[in-house]
mmCIF file of C-alpha atoms in Angstrom:
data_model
loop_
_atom_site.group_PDB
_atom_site.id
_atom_site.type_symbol
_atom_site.label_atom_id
_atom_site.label_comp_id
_atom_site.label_asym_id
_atom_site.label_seq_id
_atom_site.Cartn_x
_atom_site.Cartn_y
_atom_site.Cartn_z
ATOM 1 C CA UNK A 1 11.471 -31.421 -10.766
ATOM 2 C CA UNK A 2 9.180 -29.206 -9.364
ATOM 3 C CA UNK A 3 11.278 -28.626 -6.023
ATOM 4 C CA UNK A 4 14.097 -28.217 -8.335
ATOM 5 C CA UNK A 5 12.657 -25.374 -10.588
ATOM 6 C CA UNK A 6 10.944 -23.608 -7.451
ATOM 7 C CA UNK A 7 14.776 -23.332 -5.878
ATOM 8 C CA UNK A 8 16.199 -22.038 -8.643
ATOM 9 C CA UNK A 9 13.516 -19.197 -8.842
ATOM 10 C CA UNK A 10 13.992 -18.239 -5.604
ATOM 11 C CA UNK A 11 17.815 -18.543 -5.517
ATOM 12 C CA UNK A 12 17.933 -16.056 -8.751
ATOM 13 C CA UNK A 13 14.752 -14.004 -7.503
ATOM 14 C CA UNK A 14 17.303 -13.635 -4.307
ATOM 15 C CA UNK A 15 20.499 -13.340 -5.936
ATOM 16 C CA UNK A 16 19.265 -10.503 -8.399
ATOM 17 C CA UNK A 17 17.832 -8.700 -5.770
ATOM 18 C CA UNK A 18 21.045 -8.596 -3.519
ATOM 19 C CA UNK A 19 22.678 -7.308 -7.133
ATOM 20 C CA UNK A 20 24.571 -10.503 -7.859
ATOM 21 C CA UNK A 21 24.633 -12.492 -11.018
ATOM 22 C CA UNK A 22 22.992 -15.754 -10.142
ATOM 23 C CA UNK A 23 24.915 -18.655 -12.347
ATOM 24 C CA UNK A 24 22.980 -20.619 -13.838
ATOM 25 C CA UNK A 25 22.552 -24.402 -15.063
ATOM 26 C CA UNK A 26 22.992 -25.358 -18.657
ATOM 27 C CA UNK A 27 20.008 -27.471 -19.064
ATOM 28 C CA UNK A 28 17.294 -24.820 -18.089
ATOM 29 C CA UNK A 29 14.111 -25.318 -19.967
ATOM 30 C CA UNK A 30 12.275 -22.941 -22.260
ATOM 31 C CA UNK A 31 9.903 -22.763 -19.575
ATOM 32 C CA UNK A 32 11.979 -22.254 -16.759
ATOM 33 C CA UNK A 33 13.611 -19.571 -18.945
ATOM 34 C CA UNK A 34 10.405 -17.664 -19.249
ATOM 35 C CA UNK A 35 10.145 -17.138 -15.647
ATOM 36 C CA UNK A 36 13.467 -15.894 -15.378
ATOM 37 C CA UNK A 37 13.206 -13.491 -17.590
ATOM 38 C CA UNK A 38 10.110 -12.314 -16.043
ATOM 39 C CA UNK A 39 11.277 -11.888 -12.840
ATOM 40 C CA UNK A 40 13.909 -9.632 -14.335
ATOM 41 C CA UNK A 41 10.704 -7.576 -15.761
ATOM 42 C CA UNK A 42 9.119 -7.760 -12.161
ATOM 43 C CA UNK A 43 12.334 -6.769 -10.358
ATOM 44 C CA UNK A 44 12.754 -3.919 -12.810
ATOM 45 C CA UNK A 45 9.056 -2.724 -12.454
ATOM 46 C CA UNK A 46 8.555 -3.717 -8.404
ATOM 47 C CA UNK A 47 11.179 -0.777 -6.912
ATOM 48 C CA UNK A 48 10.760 0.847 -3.842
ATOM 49 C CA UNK A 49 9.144 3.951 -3.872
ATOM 50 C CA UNK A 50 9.389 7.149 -1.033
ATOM 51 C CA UNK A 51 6.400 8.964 0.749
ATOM 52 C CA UNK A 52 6.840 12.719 0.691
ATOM 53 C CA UNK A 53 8.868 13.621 3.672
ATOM 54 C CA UNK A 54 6.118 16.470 4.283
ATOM 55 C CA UNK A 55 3.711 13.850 4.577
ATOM 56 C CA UNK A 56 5.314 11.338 6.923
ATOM 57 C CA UNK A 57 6.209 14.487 8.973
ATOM 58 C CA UNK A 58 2.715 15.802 9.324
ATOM 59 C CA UNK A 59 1.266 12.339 9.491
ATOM 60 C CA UNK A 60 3.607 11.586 12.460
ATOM 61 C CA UNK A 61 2.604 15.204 14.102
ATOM 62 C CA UNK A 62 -0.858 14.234 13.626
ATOM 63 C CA UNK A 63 -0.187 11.044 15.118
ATOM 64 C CA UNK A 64 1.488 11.865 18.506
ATOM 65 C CA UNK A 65 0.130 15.074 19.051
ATOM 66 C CA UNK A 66 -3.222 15.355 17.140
ATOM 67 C CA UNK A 67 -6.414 13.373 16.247
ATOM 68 C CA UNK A 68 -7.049 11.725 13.400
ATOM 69 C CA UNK A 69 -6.902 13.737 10.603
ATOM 70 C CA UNK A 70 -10.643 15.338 9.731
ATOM 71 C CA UNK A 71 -12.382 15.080 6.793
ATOM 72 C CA UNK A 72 -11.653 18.942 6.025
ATOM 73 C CA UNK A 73 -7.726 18.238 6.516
ATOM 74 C CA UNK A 74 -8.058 14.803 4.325
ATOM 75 C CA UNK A 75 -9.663 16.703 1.519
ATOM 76 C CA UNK A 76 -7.351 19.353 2.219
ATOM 77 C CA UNK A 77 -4.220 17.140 1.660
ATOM 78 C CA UNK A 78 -5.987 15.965 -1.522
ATOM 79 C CA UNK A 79 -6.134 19.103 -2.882
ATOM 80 C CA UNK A 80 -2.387 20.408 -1.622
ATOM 81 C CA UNK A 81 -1.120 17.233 -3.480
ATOM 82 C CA UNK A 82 -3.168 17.702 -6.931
ATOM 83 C CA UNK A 83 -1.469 19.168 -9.692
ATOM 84 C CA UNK A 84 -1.406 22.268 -10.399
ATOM 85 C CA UNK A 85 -4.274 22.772 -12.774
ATOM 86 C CA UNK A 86 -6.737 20.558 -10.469
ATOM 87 C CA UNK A 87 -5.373 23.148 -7.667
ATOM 88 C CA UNK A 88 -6.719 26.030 -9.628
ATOM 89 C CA UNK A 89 -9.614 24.491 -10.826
ATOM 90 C CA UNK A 90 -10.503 24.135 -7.187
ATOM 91 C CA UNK A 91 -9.330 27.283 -6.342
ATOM 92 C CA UNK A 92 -11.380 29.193 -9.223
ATOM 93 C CA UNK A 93 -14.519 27.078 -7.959
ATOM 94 C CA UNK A 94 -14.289 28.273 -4.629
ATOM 95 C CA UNK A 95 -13.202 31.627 -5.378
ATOM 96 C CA UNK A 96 -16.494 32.191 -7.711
ATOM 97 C CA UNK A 97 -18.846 30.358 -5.041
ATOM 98 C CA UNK A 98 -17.268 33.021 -2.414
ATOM 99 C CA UNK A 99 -18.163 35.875 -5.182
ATOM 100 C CA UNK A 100 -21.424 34.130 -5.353
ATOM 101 C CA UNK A 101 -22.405 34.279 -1.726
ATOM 102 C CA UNK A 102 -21.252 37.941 -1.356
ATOM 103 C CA UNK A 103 -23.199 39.183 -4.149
ATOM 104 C CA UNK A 104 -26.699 37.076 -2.580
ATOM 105 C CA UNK A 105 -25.209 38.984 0.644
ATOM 106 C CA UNK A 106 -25.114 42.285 -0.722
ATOM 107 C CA UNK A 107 -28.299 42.252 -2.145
ATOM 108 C CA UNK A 108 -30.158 40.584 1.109
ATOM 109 C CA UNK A 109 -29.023 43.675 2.476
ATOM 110 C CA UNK A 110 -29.723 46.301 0.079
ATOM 111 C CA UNK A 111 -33.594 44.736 -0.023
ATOM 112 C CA UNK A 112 -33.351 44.922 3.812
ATOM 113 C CA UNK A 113 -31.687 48.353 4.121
ATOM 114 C CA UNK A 114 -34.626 49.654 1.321
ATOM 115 C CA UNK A 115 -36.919 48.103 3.269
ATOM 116 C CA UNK A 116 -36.143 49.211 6.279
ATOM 117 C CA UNK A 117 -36.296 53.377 4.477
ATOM 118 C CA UNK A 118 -39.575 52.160 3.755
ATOM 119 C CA UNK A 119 -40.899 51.395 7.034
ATOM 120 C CA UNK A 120 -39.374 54.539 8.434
ATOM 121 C CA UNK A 121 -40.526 56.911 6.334
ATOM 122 C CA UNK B 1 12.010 13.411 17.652
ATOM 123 C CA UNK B 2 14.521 15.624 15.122
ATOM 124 C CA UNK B 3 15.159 12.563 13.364
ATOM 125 C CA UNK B 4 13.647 12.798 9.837
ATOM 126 C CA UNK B 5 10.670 10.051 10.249
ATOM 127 C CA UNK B 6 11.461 9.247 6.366
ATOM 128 C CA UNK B 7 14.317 7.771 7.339
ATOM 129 C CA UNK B 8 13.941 3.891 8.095
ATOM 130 C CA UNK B 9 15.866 2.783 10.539
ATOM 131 C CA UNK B 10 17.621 -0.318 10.884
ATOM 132 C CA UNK B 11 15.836 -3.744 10.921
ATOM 133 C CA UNK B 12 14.957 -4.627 14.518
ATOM 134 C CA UNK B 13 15.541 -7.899 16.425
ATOM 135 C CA UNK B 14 12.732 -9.327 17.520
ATOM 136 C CA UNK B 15 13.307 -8.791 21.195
ATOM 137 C CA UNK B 16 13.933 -5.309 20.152
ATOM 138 C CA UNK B 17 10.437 -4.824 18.474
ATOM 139 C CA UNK B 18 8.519 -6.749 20.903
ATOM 140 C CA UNK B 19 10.212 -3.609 23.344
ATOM 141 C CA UNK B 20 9.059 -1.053 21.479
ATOM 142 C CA UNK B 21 5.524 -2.083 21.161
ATOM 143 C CA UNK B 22 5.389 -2.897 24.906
ATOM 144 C CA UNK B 23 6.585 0.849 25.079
ATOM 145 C CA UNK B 24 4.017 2.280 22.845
ATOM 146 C CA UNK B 25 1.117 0.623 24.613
ATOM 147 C CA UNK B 26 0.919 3.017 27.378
ATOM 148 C CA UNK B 27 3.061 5.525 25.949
ATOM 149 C CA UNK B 28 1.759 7.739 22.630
ATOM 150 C CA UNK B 29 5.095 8.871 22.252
ATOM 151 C CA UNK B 30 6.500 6.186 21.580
ATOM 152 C CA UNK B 31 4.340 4.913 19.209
ATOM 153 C CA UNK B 32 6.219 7.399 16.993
ATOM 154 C CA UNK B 33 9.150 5.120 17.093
ATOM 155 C CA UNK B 34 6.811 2.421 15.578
ATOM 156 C CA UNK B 35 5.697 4.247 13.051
ATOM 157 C CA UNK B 36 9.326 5.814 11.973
ATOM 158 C CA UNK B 37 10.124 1.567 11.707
ATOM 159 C CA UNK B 38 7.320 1.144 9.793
ATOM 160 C CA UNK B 39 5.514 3.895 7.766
ATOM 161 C CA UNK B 40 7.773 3.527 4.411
ATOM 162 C CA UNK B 41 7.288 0.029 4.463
ATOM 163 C CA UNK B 42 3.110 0.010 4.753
ATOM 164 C CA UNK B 43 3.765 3.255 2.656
ATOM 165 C CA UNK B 44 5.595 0.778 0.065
ATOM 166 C CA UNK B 45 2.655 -1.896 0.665
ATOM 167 C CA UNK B 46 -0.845 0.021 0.041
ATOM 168 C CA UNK B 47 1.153 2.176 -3.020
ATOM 169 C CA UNK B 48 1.585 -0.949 -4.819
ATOM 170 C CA UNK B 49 -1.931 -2.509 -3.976
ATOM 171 C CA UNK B 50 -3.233 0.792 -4.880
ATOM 172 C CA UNK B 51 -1.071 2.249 -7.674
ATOM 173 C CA UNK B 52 -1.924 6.003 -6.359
ATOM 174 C CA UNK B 53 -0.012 8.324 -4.270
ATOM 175 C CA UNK B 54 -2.913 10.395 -2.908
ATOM 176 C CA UNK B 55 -4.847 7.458 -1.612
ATOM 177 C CA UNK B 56 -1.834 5.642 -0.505
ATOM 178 C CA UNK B 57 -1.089 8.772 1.775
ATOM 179 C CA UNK B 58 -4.846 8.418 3.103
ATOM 180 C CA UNK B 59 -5.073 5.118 3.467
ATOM 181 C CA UNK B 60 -1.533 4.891 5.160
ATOM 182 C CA UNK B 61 -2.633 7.651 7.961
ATOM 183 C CA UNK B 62 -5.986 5.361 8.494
ATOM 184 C CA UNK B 63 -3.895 2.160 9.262
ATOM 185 C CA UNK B 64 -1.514 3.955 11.808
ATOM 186 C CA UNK B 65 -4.672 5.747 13.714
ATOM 187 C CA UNK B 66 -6.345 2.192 13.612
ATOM 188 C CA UNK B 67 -2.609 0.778 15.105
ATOM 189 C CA UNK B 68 -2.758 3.171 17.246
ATOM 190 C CA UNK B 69 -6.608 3.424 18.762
ATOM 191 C CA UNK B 70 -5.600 -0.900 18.814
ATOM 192 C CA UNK B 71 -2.770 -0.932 20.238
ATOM 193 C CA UNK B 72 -3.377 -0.985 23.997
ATOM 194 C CA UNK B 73 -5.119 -4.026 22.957
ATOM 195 C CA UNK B 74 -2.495 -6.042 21.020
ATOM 196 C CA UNK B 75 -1.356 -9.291 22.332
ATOM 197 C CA UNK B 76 2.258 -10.351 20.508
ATOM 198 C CA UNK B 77 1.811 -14.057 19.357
ATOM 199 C CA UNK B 78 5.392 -14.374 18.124
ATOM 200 C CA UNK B 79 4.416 -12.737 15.184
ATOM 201 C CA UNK B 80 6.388 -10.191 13.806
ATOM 202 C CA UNK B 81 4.355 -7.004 14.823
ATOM 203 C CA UNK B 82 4.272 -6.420 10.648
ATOM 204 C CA UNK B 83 2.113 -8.882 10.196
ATOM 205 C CA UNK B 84 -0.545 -7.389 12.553
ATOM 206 C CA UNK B 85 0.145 -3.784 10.361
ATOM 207 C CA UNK B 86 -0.162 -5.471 7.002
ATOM 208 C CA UNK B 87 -3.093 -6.610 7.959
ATOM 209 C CA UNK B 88 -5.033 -3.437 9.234
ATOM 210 C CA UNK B 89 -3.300 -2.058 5.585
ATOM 211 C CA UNK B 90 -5.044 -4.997 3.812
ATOM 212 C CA UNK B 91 -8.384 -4.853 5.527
ATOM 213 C CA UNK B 92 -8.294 -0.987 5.019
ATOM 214 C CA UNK B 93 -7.156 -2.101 0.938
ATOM 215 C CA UNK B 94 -10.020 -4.129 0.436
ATOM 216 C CA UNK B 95 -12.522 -1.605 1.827
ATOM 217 C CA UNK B 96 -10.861 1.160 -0.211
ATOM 218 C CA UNK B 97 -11.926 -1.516 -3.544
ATOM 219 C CA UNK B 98 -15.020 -2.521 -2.450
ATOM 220 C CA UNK B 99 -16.533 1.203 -0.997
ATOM 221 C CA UNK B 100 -15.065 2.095 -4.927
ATOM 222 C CA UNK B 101 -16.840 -1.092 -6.202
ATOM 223 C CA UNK B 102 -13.470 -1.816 -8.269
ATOM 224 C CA UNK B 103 -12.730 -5.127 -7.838
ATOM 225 C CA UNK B 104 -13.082 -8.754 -5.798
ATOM 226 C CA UNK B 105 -11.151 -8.278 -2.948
ATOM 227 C CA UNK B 106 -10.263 -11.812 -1.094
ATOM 228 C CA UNK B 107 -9.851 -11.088 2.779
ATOM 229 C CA UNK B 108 -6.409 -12.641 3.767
ATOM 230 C CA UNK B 109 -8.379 -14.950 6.515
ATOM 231 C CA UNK B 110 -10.895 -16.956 3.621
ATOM 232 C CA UNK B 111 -7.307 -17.980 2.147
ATOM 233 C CA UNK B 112 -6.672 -21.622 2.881
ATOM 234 C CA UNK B 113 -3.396 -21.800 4.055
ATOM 235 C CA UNK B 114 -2.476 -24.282 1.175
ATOM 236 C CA UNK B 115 -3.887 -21.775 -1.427
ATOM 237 C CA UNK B 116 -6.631 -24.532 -2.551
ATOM 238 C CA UNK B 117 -9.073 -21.721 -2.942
ATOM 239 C CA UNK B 118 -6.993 -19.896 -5.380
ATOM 240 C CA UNK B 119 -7.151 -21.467 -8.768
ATOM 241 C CA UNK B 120 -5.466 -20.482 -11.990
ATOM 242 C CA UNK B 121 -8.663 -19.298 -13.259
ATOM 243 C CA UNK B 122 -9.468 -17.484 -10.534
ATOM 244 C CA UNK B 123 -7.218 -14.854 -11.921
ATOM 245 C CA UNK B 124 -8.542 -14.444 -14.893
ATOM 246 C CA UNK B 125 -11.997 -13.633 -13.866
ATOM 247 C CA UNK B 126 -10.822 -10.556 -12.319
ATOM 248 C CA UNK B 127 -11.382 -7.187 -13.720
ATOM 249 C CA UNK B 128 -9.358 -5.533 -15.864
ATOM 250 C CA UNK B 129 -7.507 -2.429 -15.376
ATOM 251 C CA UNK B 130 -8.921 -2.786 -11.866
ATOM 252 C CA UNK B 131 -7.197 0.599 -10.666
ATOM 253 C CA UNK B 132 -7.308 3.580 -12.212
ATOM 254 C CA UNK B 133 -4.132 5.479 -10.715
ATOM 255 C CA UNK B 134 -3.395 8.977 -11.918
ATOM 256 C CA UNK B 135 -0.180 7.385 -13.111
ATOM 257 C CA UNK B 136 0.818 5.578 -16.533
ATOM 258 C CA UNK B 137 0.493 1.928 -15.531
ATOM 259 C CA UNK B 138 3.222 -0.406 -17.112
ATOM 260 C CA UNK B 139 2.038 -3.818 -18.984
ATOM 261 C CA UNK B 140 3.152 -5.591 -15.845
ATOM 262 C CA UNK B 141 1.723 -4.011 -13.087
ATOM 263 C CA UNK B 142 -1.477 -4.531 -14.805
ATOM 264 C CA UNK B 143 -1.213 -7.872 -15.250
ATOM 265 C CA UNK B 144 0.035 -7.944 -11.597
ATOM 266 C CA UNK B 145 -3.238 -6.322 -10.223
ATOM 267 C CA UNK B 146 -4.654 -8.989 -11.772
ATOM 268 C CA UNK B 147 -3.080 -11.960 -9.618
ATOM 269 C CA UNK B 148 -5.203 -12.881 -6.704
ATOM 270 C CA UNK B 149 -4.431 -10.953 -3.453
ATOM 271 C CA UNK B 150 -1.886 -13.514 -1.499
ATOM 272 C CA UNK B 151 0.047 -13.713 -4.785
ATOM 273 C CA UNK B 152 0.479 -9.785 -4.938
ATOM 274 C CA UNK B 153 1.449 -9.324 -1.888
ATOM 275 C CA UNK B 154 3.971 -11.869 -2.276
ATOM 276 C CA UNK B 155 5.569 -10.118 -4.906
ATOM 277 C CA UNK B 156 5.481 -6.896 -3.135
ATOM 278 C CA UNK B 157 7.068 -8.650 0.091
ATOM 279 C CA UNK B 158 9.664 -10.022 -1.887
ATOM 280 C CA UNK B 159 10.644 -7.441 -4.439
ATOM 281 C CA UNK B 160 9.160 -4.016 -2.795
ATOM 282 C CA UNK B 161 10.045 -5.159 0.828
ATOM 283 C CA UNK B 162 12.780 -7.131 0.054
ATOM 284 C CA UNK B 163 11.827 -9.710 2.896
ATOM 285 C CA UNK B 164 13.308 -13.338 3.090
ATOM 286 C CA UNK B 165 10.581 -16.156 2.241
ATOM 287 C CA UNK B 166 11.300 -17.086 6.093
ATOM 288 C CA UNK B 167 9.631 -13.194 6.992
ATOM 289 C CA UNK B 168 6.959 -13.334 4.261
ATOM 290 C CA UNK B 169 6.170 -16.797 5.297
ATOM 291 C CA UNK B 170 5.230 -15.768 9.014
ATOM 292 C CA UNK B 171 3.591 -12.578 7.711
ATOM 293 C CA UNK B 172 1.287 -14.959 5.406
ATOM 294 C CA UNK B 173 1.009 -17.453 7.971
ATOM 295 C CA UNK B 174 2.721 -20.446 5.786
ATOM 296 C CA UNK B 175 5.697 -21.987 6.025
ATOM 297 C CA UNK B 176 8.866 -21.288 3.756
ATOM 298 C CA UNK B 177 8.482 -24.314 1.415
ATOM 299 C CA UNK B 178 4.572 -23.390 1.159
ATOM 300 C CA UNK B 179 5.935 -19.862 0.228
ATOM 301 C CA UNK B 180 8.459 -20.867 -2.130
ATOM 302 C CA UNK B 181 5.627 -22.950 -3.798
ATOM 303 C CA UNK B 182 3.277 -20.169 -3.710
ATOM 304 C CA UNK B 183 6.168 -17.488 -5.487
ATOM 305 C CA UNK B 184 6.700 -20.669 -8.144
ATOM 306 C CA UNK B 185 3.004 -20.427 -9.031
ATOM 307 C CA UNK B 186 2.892 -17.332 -9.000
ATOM 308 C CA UNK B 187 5.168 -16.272 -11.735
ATOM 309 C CA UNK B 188 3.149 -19.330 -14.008
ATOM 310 C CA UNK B 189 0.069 -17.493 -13.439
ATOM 311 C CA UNK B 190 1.758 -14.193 -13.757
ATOM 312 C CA UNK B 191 3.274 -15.038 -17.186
ATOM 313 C CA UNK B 192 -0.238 -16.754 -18.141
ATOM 314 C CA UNK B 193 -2.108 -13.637 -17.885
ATOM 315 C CA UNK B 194 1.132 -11.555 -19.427
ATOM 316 C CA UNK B 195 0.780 -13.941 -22.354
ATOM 317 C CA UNK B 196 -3.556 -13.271 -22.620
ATOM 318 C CA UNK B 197 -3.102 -9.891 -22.414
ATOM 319 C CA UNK B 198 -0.426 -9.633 -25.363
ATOM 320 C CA UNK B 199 -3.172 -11.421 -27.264
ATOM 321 C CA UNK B 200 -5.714 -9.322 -26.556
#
């Protein structure tokens, strides 16, 4: 029985995925059924799905005429690949930490440059 | 090298692979025509074990470095040369789960080949809503993240791949009939775990 059932869910697991209608015997049992009708569910949810052809492209230039990928270009990738408001949430972070540094910058130097009037004179 | 590497190409004959890997052992340019064969296909694999596009595409470039830095030291066993990718893509899986701390990850070599460690209760001690993708997961795919490792890749071979049960069988190292038993229990467990969850 068991032989019988585990056939018949592979012949209609096969036949629905080469698009066919698998016939099927009267006598099937409420159990056997079920499992049809849930690999119709898995066949519907289970599709094929495509990488981005700018990542297979890059990952193949990487491949034959790079090194593996550093962690810089990983988390680079990450970020290209966020949505939108991620990317400018990153963006915004880095632009203020660059406005951060340049204003600790600018007034390193102004202490140094006042210093430096100070020894001189 | 114009070719667009999305494009898969056709299904090679196992003469025909065992060529091309011979090829890209001494040759790095070759090795692109192994991963044109195969990169949509482990693409396909890790996406599904995963459920997230960003860590599919990192975890997809990690198993064709690893195939690559390993390749000079690959010995064909009559195996299609899949089975050796799937596997750097499953080892590379289950370290992505554990380094996250997400969920029991069952390396494909502690499964006895006649499944006898894999109860039906086994897969419902699993976590729930192991992955957290950045995607709306359906019912089912939850309850299918929930099946024990062999038995999702099963369904992924067959319905994502679209591989005969003779393939999957010498990717999983069984034989078709143990396969055919394996996809039969499968879908009980499956629907088992659909049914808990529907209560819940």
């Amino acid at each position: 029985m068991n032989d019988r059932i585990q056939e018949l869910l592979i012949a209609y697991t096969d036949a629905l995925l080469a698009g066919e209608s698998p016939e099927l015997p009267d006598d099937l049992g409420e159990d056997a059924e079920a499992l049809l009708a849930l690999i119709r569910q898995i066949q519907a949810e289970l599709r094929p799905v495509e990488p981005s052809p700018a990542f297979v492209r890059a990952l193949q230039h990487e491949l034959l005429h790079g090194s593996e990928p550093s962690l810089w270009r990983r988390t680079w990738w990450k970020i290209a690949r966020r949505p939108s408001k991620a990317q400018i949430a990153v963006g915004g972070g880095l632009t203020i930490g660059a406005g951060v540094t340049l204003w600790v910058l600018r007034q390193a130097y102004g202490m140094w440059q006042e210093h430096r009037a100070g020894s001189a004179a | 090298m114009s070719e667009l590497p999305n494009s898969p190409n056709r299904e090679l004959t196992i003469e025909e692979e065992a060529e091309m890997v011979e090829r890209a052992q001494s040759d790095r340019e070759a090795f692109g025509e192994i991963y044109r064969q195969y990169v949509r296909r482990i693409y396909n694999y890790i996406y599904y074990r995963t459920g997230d596009h960003q860590e599919t595409e990192d975890l997809t470039a990690k198993v064709f470095f690893r195939a690559m830095d390993g390749l000079p030291k690959y010995t064909n066993r009559g195996l299609p040369f899949s089975a050796w990718l799937y596997r750097i893509a499953h080892n590379l899986v289950a370290n992505w789960y554990r380094d996250r701390g997400r969920r029991k990850i069952i390396p494909l070599d502690s499964i006895a080949p006649d499944d006898a460690s894999l109860t039906e209760a086994s897969a419902f001690n699993l976590p729930e809503a192991a992955v957290q993708g950045d995607e709306e997961r359906s019912f089912l795919m939850r309850a299918i993240r929930q099946l024990p490792e062999d038995r999702q890749q099963l369904l992924i071979f067959k319905f994502v791949e679209r591989l005969t049960n003779a393939e999957i069988g010498s990717i999983m190292g069984r034989s078709e009939g143990a396969i055919k038993s394996l996809y039969h229990r499968t879908l009980i467990a499956l629907r088992k775990i659909v049914g808990k969850n529907d209560k819940e």
